[in-house]
mmCIF file of C-alpha atoms in Angstrom:
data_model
loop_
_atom_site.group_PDB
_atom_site.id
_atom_site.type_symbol
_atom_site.label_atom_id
_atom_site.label_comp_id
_atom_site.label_asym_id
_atom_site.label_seq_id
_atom_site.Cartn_x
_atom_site.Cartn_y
_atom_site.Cartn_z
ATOM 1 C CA UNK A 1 -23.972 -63.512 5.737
ATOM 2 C CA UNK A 2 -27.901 -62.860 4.612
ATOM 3 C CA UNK A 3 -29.996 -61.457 7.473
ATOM 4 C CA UNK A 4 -32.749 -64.102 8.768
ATOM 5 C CA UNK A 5 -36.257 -64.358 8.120
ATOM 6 C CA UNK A 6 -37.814 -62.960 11.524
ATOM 7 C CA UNK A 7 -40.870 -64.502 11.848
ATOM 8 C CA UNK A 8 -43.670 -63.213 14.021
ATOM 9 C CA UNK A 9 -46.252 -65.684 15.201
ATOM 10 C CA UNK A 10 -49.273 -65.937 18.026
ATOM 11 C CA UNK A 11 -49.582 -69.339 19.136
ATOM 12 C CA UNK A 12 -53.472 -68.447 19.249
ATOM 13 C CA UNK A 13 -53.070 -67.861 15.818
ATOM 14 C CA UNK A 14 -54.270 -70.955 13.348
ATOM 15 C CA UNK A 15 -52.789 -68.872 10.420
ATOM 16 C CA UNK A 16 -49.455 -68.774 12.106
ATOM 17 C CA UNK A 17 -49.429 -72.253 12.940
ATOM 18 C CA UNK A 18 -49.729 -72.702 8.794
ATOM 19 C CA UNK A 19 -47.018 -70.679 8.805
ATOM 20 C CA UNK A 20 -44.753 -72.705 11.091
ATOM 21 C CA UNK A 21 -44.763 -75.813 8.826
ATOM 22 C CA UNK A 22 -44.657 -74.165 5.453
ATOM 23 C CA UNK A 23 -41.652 -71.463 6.913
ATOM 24 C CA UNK A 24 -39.083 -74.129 7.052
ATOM 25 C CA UNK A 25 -38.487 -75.169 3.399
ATOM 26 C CA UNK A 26 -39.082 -71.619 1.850
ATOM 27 C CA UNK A 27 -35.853 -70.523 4.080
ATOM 28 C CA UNK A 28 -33.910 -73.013 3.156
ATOM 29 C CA UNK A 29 -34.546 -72.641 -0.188
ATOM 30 C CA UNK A 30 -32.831 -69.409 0.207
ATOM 31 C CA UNK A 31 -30.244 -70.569 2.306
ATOM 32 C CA UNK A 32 -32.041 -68.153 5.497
ATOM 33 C CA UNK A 33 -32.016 -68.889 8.797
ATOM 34 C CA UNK A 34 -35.563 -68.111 10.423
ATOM 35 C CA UNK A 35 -35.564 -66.048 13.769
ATOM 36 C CA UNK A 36 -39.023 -67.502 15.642
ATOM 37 C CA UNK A 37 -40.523 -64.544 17.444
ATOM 38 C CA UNK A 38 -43.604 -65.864 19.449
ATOM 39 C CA UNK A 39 -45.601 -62.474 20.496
ATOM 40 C CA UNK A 40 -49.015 -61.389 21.628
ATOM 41 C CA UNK A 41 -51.831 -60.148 19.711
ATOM 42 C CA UNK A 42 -53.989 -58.455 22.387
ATOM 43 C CA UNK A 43 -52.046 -55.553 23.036
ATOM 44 C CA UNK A 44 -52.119 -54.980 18.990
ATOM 45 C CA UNK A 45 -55.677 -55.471 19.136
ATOM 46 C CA UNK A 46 -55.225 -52.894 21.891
ATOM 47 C CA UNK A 47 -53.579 -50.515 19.718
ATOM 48 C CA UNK A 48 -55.093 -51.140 16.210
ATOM 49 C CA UNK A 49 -59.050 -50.705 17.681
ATOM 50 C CA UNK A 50 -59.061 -54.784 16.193
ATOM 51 C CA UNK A 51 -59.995 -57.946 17.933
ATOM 52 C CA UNK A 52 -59.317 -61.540 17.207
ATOM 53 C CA UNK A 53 -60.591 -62.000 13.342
ATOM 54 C CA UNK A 54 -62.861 -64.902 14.218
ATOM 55 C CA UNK A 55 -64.978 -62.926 15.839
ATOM 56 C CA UNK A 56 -65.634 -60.450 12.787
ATOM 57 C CA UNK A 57 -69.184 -62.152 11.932
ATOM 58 C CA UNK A 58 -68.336 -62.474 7.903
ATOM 59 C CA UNK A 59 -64.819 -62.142 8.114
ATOM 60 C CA UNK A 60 -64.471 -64.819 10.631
ATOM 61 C CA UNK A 61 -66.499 -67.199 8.513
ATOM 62 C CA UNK A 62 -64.691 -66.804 5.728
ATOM 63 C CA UNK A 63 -61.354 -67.401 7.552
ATOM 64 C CA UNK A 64 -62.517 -70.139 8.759
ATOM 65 C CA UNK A 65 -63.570 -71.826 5.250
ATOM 66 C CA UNK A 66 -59.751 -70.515 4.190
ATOM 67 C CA UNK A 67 -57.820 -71.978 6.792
ATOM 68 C CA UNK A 68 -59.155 -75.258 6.371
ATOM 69 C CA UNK A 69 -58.896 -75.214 2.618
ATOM 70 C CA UNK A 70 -55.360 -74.033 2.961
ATOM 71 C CA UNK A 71 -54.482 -76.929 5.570
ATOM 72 C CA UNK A 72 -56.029 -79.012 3.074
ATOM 73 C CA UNK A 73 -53.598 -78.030 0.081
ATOM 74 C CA UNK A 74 -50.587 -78.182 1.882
ATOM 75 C CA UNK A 75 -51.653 -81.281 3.632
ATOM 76 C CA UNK A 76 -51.297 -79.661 7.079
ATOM 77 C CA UNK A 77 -52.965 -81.886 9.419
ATOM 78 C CA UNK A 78 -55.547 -79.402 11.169
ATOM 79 C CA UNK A 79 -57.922 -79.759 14.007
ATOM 80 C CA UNK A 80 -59.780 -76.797 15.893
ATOM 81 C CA UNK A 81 -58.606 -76.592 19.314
ATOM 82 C CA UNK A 82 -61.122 -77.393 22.441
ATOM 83 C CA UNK A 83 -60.351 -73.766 24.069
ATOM 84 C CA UNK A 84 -60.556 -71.403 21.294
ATOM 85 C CA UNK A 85 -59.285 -68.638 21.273
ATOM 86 C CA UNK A 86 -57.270 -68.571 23.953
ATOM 87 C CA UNK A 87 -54.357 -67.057 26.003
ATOM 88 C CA UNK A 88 -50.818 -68.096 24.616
ATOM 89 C CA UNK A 89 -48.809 -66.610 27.316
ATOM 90 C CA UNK A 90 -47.723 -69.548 29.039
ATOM 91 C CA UNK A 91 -46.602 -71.593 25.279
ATOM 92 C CA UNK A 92 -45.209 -67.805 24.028
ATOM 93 C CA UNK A 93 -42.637 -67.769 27.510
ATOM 94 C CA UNK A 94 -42.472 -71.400 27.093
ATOM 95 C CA UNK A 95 -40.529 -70.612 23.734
ATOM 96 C CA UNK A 96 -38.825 -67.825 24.817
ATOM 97 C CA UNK A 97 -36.941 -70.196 27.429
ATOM 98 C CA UNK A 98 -36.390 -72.708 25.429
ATOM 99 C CA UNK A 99 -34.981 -70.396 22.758
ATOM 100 C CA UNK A 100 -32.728 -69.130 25.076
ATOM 101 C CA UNK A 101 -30.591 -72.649 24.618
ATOM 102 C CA UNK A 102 -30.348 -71.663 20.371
ATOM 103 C CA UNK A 103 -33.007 -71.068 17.888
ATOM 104 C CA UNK A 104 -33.454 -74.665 16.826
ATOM 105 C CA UNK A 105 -34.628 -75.626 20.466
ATOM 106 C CA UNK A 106 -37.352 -72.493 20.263
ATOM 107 C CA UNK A 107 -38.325 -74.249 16.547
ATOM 108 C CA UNK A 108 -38.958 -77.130 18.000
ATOM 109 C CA UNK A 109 -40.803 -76.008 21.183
ATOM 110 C CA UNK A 110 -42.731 -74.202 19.291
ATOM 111 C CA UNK A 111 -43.465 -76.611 16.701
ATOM 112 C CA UNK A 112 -44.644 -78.943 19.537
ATOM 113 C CA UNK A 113 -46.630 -76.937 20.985
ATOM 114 C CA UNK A 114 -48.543 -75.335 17.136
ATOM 115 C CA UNK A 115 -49.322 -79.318 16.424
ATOM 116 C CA UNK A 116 -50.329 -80.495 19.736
ATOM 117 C CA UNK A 117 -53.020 -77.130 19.678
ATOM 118 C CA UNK A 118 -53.997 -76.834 15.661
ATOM 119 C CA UNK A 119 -52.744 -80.344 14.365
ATOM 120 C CA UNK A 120 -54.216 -82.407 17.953
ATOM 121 C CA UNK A 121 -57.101 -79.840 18.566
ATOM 122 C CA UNK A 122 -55.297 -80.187 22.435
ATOM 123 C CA UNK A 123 -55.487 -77.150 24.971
ATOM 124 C CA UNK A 124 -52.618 -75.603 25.293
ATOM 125 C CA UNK A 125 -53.785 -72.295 27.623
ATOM 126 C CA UNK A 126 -52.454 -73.726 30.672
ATOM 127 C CA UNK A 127 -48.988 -73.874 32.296
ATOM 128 C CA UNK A 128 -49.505 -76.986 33.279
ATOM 129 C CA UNK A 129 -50.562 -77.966 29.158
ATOM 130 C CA UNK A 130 -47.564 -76.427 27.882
ATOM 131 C CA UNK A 131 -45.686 -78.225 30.129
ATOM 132 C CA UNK A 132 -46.959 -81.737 29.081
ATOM 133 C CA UNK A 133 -46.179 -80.609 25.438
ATOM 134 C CA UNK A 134 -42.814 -79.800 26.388
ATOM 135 C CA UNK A 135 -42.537 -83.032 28.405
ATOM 136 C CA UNK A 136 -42.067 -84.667 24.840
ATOM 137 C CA UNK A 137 -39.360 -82.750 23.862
ATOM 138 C CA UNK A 138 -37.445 -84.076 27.008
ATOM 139 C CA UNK A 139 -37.854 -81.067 29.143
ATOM 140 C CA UNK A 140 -38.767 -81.884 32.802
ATOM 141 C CA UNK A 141 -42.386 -80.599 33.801
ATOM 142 C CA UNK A 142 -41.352 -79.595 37.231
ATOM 143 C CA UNK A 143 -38.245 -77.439 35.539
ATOM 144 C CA UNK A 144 -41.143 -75.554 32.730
ATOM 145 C CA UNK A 145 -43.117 -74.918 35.423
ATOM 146 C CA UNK A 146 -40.807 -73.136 37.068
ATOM 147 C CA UNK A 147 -39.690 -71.576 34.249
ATOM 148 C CA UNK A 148 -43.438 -70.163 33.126
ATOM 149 C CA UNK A 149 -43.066 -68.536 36.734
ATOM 150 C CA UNK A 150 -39.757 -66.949 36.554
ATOM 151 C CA UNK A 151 -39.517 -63.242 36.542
ATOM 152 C CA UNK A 152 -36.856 -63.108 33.829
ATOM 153 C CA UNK A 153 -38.824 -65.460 31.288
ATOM 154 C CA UNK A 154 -41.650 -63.429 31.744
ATOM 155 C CA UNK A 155 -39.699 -60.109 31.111
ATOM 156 C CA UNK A 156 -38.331 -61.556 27.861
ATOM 157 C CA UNK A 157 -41.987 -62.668 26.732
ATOM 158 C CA UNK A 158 -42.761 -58.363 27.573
ATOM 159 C CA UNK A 159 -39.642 -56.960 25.890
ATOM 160 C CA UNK A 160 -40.101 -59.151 22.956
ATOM 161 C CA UNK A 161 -43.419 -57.772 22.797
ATOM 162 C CA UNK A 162 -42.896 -54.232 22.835
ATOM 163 C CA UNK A 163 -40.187 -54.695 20.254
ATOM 164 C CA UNK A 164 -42.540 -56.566 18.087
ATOM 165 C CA UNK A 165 -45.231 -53.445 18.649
ATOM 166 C CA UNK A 166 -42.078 -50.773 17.880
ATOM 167 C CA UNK A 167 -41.484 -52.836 14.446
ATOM 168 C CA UNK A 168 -45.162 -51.926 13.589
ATOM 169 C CA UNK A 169 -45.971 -56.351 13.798
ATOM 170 C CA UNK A 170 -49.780 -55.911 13.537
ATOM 171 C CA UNK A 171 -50.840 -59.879 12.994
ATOM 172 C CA UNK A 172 -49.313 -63.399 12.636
ATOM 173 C CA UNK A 173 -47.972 -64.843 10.730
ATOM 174 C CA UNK A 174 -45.917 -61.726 9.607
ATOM 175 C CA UNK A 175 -42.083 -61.833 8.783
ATOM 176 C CA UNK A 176 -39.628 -59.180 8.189
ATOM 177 C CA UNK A 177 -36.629 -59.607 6.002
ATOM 178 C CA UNK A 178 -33.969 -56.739 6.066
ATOM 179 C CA UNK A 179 -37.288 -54.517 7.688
ATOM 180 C CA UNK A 180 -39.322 -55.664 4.960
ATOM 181 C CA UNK A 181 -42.841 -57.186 5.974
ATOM 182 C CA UNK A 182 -44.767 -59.445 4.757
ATOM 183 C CA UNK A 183 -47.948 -60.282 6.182
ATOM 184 C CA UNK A 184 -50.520 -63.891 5.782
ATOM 185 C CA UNK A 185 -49.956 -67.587 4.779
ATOM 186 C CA UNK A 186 -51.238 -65.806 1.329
ATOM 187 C CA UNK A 187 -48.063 -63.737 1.417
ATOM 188 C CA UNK A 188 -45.644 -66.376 1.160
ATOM 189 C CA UNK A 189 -45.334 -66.623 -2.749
ATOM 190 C CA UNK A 190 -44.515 -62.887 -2.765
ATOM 191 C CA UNK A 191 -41.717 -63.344 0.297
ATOM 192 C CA UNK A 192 -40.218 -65.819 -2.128
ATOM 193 C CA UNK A 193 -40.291 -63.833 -4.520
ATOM 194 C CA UNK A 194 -38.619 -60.916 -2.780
ATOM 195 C CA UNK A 195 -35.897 -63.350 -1.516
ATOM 196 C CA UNK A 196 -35.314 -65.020 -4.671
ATOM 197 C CA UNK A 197 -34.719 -61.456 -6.756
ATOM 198 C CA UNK A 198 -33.471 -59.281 -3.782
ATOM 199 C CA UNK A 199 -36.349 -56.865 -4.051
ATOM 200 C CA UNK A 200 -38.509 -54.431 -6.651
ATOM 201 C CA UNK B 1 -71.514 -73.639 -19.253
ATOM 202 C CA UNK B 2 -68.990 -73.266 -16.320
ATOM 203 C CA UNK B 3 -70.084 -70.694 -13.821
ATOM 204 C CA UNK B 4 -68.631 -67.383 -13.755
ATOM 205 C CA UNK B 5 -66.017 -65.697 -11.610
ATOM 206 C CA UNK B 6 -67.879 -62.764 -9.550
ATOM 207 C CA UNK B 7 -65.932 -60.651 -8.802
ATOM 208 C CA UNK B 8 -66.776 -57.984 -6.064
ATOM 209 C CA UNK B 9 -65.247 -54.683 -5.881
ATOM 210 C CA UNK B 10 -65.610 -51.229 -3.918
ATOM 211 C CA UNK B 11 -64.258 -48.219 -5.812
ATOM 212 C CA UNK B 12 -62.640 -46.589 -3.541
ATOM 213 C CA UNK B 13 -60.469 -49.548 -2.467
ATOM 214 C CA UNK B 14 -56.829 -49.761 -4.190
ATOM 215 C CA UNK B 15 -56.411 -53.470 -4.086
ATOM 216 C CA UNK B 16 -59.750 -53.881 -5.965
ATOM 217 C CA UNK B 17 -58.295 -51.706 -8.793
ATOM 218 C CA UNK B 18 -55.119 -53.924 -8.862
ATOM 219 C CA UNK B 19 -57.667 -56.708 -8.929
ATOM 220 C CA UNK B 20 -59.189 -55.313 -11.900
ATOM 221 C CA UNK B 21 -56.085 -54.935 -13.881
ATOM 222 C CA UNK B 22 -54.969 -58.877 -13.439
ATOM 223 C CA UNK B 23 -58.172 -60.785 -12.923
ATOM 224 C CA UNK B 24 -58.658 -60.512 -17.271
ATOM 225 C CA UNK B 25 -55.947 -62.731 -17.862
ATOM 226 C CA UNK B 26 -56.872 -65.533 -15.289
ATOM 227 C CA UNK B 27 -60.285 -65.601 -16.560
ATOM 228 C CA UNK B 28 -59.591 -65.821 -19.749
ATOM 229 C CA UNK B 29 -57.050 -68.604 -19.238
ATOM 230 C CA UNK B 30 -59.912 -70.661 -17.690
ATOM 231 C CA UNK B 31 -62.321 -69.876 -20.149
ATOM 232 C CA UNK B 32 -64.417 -68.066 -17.444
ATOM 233 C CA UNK B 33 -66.652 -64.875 -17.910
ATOM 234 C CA UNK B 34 -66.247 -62.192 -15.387
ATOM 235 C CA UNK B 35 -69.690 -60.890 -13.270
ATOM 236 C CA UNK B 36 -68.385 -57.699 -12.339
ATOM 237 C CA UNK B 37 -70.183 -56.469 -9.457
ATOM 238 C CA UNK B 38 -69.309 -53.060 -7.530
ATOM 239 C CA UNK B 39 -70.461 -52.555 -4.064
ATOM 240 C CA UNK B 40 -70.021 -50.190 -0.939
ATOM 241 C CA UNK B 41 -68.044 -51.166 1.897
ATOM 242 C CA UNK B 42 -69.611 -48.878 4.169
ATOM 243 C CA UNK B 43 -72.544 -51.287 5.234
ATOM 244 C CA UNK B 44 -69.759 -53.981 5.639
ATOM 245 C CA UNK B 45 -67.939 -52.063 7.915
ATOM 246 C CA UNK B 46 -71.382 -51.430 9.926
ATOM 247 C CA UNK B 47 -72.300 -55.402 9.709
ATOM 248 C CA UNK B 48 -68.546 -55.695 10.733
ATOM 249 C CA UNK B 49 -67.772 -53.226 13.263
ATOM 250 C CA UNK B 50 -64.967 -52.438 11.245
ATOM 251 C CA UNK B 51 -62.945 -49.704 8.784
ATOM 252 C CA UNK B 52 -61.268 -48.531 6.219
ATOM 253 C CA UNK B 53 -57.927 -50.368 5.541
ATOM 254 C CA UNK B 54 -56.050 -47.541 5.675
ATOM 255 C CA UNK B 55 -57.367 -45.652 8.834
ATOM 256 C CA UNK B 56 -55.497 -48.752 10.737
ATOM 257 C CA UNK B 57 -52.233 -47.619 12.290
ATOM 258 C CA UNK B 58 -50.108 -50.421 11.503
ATOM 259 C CA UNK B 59 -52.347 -52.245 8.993
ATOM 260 C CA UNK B 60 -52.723 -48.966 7.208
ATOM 261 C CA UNK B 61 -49.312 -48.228 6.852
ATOM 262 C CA UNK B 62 -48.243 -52.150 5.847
ATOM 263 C CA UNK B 63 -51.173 -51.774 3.315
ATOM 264 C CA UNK B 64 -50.158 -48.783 1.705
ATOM 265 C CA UNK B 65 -46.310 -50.323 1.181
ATOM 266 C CA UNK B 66 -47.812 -53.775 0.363
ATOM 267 C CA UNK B 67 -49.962 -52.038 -2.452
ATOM 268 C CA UNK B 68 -47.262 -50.045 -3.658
ATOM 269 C CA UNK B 69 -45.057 -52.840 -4.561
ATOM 270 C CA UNK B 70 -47.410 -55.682 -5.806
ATOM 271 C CA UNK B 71 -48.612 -52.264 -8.204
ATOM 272 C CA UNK B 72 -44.773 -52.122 -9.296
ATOM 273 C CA UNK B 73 -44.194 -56.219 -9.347
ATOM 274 C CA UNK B 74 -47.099 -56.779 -11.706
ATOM 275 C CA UNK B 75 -46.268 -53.309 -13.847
ATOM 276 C CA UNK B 76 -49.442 -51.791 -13.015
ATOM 277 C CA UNK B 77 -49.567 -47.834 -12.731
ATOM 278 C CA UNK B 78 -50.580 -46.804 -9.236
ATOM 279 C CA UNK B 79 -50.885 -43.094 -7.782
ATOM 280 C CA UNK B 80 -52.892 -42.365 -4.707
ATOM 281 C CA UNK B 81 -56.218 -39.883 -5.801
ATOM 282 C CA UNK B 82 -56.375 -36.681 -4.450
ATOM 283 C CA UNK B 83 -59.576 -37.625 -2.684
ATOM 284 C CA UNK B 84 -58.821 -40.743 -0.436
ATOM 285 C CA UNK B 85 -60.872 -42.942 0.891
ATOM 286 C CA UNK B 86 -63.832 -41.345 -1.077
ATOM 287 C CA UNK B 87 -67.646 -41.905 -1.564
ATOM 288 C CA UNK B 88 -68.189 -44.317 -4.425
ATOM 289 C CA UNK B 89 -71.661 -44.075 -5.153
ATOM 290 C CA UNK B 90 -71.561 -42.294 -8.277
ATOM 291 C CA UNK B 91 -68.842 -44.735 -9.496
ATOM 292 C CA UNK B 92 -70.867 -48.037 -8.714
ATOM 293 C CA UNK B 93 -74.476 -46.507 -10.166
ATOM 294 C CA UNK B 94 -72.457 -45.743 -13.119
ATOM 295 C CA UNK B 95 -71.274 -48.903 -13.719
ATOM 296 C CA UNK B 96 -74.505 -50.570 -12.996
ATOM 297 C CA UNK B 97 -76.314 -48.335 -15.317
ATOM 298 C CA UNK B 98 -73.641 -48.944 -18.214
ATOM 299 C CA UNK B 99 -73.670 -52.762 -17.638
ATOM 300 C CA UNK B 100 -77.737 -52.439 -17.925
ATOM 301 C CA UNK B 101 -76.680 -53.403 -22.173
ATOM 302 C CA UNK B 102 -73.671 -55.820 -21.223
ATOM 303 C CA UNK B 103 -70.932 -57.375 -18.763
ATOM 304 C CA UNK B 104 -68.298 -56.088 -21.928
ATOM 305 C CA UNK B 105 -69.612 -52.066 -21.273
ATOM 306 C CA UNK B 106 -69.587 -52.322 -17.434
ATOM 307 C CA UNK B 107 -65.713 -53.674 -17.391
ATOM 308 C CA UNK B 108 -65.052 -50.989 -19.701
ATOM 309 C CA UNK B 109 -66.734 -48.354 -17.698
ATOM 310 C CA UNK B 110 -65.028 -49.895 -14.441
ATOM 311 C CA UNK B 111 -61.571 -50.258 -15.928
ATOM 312 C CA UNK B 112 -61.695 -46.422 -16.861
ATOM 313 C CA UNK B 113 -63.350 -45.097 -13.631
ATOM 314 C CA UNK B 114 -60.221 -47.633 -12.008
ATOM 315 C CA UNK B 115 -57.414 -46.388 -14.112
ATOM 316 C CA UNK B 116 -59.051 -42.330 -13.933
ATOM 317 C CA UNK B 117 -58.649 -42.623 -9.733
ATOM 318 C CA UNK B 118 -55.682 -45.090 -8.789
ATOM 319 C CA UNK B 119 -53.943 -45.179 -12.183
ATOM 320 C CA UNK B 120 -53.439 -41.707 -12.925
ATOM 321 C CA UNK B 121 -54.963 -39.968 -9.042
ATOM 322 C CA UNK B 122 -57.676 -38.321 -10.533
ATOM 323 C CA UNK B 123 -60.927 -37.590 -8.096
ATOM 324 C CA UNK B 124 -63.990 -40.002 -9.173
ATOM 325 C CA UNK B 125 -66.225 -38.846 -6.107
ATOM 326 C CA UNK B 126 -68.841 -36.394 -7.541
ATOM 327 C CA UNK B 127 -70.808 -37.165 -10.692
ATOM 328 C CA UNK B 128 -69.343 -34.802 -12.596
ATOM 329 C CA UNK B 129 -65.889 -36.403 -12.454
ATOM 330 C CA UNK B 130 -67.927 -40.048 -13.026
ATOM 331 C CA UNK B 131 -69.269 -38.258 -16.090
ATOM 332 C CA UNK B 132 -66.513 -36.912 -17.194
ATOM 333 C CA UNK B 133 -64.410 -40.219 -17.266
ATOM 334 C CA UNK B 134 -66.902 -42.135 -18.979
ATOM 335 C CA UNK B 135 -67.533 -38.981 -21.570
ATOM 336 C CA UNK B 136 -63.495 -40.616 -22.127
ATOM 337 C CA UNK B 137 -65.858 -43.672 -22.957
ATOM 338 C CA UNK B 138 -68.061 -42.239 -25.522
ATOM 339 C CA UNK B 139 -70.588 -41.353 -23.356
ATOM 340 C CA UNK B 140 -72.558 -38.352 -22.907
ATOM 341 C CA UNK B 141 -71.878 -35.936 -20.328
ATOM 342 C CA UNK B 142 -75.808 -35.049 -19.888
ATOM 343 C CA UNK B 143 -76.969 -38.416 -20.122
ATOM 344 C CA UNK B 144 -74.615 -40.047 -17.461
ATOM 345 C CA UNK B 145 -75.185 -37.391 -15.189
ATOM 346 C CA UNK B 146 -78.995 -38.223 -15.392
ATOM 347 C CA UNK B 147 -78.681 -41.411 -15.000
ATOM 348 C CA UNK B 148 -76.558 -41.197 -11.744
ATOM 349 C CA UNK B 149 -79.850 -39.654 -10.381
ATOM 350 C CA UNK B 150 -82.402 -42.197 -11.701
ATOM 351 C CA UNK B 151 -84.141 -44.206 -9.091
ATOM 352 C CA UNK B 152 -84.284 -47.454 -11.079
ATOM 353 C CA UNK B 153 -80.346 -46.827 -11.097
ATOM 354 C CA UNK B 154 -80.257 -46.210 -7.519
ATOM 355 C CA UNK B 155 -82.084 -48.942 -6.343
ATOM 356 C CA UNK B 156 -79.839 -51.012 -8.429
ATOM 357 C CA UNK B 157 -76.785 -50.769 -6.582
ATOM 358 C CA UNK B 158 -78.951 -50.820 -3.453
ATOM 359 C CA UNK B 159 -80.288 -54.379 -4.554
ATOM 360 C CA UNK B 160 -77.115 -55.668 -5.434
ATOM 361 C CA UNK B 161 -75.339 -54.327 -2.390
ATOM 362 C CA UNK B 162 -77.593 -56.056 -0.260
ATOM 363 C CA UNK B 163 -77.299 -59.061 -2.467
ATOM 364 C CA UNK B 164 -73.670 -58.867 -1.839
ATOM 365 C CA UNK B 165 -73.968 -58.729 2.045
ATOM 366 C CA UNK B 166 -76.399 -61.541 2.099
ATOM 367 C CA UNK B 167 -73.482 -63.824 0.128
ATOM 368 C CA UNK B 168 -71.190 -62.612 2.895
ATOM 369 C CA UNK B 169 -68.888 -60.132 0.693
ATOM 370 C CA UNK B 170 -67.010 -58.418 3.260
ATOM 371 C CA UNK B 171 -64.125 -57.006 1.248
ATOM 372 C CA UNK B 172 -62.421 -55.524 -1.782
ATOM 373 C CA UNK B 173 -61.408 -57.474 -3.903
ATOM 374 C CA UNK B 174 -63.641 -60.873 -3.786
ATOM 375 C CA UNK B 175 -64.403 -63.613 -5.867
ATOM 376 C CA UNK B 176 -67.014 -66.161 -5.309
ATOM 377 C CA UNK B 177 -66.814 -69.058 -8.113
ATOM 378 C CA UNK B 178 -69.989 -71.645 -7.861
ATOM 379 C CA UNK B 179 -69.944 -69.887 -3.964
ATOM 380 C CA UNK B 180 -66.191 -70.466 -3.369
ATOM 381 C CA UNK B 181 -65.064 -67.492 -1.665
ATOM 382 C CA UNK B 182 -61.316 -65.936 -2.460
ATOM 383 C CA UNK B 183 -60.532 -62.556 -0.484
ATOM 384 C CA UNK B 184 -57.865 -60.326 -1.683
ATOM 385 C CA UNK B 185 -55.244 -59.636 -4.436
ATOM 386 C CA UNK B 186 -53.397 -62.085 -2.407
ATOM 387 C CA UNK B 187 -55.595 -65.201 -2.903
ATOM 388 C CA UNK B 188 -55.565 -65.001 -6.895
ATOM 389 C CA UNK B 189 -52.817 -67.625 -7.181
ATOM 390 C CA UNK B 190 -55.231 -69.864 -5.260
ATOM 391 C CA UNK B 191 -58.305 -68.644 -7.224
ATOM 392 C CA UNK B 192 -56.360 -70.216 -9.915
ATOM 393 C CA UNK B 193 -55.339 -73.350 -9.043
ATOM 394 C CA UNK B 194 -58.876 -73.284 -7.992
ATOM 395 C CA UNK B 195 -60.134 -73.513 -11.154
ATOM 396 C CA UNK B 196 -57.124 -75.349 -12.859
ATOM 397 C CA UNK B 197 -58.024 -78.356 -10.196
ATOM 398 C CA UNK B 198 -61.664 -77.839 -9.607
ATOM 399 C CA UNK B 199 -60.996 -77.896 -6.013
ATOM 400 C CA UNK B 200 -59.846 -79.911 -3.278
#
């Protein structure tokens, strides 16, 4: 039994949305399962001394040239959000309770919810958003509502989060493999690499 | 006449000297020359609000792992200098003033000052050291140290650095090819079929 490919992503993250569609195949490929980890970047920001890269004046330009470029390779559908950035708590608990049925209900939540924001350009900031998006997946509004509100959700968002932090996840998309990161869209040739010979 | 690839490197940055070891080969197999341009990240990080790579707590520490094995996955030596990070003024006036008679005497004079600090850990930082590397070169110890003190030579690198920030070079490595920007080790593969496709 190989370990899974836990994958670290910020929903806020346009990178990590990449990520999410381009994940799928390279895991099967290697016959992986993939362990979705939703998480939040401000308290890294918090502890790095960083902030969101689109606001790095050259850096932030140049991401934004490479994220549409990459989209366009892949043929990712992509679309700038209307709120941007913003707060993902509400779609990263969202996942979390879905995920709590089995991992491929989390995939799909938070597929959902990466295409309605960076493939739809919709807002997904509020409860009430995130609800709608899951309201296509067959989940009841009134029932993710409640769920964005409950005390356990929101603990599993916060432990998540620390554990994330403890495993030294400093951006999205990042995935570990048997503790081994890997961090970017730009890193996924190499994790293929790694997975394909076991390692250098 | 296709353009060349310019490529943009700081001295004192590790992934620009594993930069300089592969981006030869890739050239050559698109028939491209190589501008090689050195420059200081220290105004970037001002224009940035940003730091060294490595003075990150958990970006530092990925870095210095991620280095270590693309180094040993493309067979390139590595060992961290003595001095690190370090001033790389010396370094990049050197270079500038050796390129003065051609592109093929400034990649030499980089590949040595390169291979001297993160090949073999050796201290490039004072002109001395810069002088004694290139002596390796078949230059003279007298005259390089001279030079490194010229003000033509000093305004040089000043010129080009500023150059550089105008074009929006905010990192080591970079490429620009006819002002298509590629950031990192990492981005060679798409530097490449880049080139091979003439965009997309």
């Amino acid at each position: 039994m190989t370990a899974p490919i836990v994958f670290y992503y910020e929903f806020s993250s346009p990178f990590g949305y990449l990520a999410s569609e381009m994940i799928g195949d390279l895991a099967q490929r290697h016959g992986r399962a993939i362990d979705w980890k939703p998480f939040l970047l401000g308290p890294v920001f918090k502890a790095e001394g960083t902030q969101s890269l689109m606001s790095y004046p050259m850096k932030g330009a140049y991401s934004a040239r490479d994220l549409e470029r990459t989209a366009r390779l892949h043929g990712i559908p992509f679309k700038w959000p209307s709120s941007f950035p913003f707060l993902s708590v509400a779609a990263a608990r969202a996942a979390y309770w879905a995920g709590q049925r089995d991992q491929a209900a989390m995939a799909r939540v938070t597929q959902a919810l990466y295409r309605a924001c960076f493939g739809e350009g919709r807002d997904i900031s509020h409860s009430s958003q995130v609800a709608d998006v899951l309201s296509g997946e067959g989940y009841e509004v009134d029932v993710v509502e409640a769920a964005l509100k409950d005390p356990g959700v929101k603990q599993m968002l916060k432990d998540e989060n620390d554990d994330a932090l403890s495993k030294g996840v400093f951006g999205s998309p990042m995935f570990l493999v048997e503790g081994e990161p890997f961090w970017g869209v730009d890193k996924l040739p190499m994790l293929d690499r790694w997975l394909e010979t076991g390692g250098w």
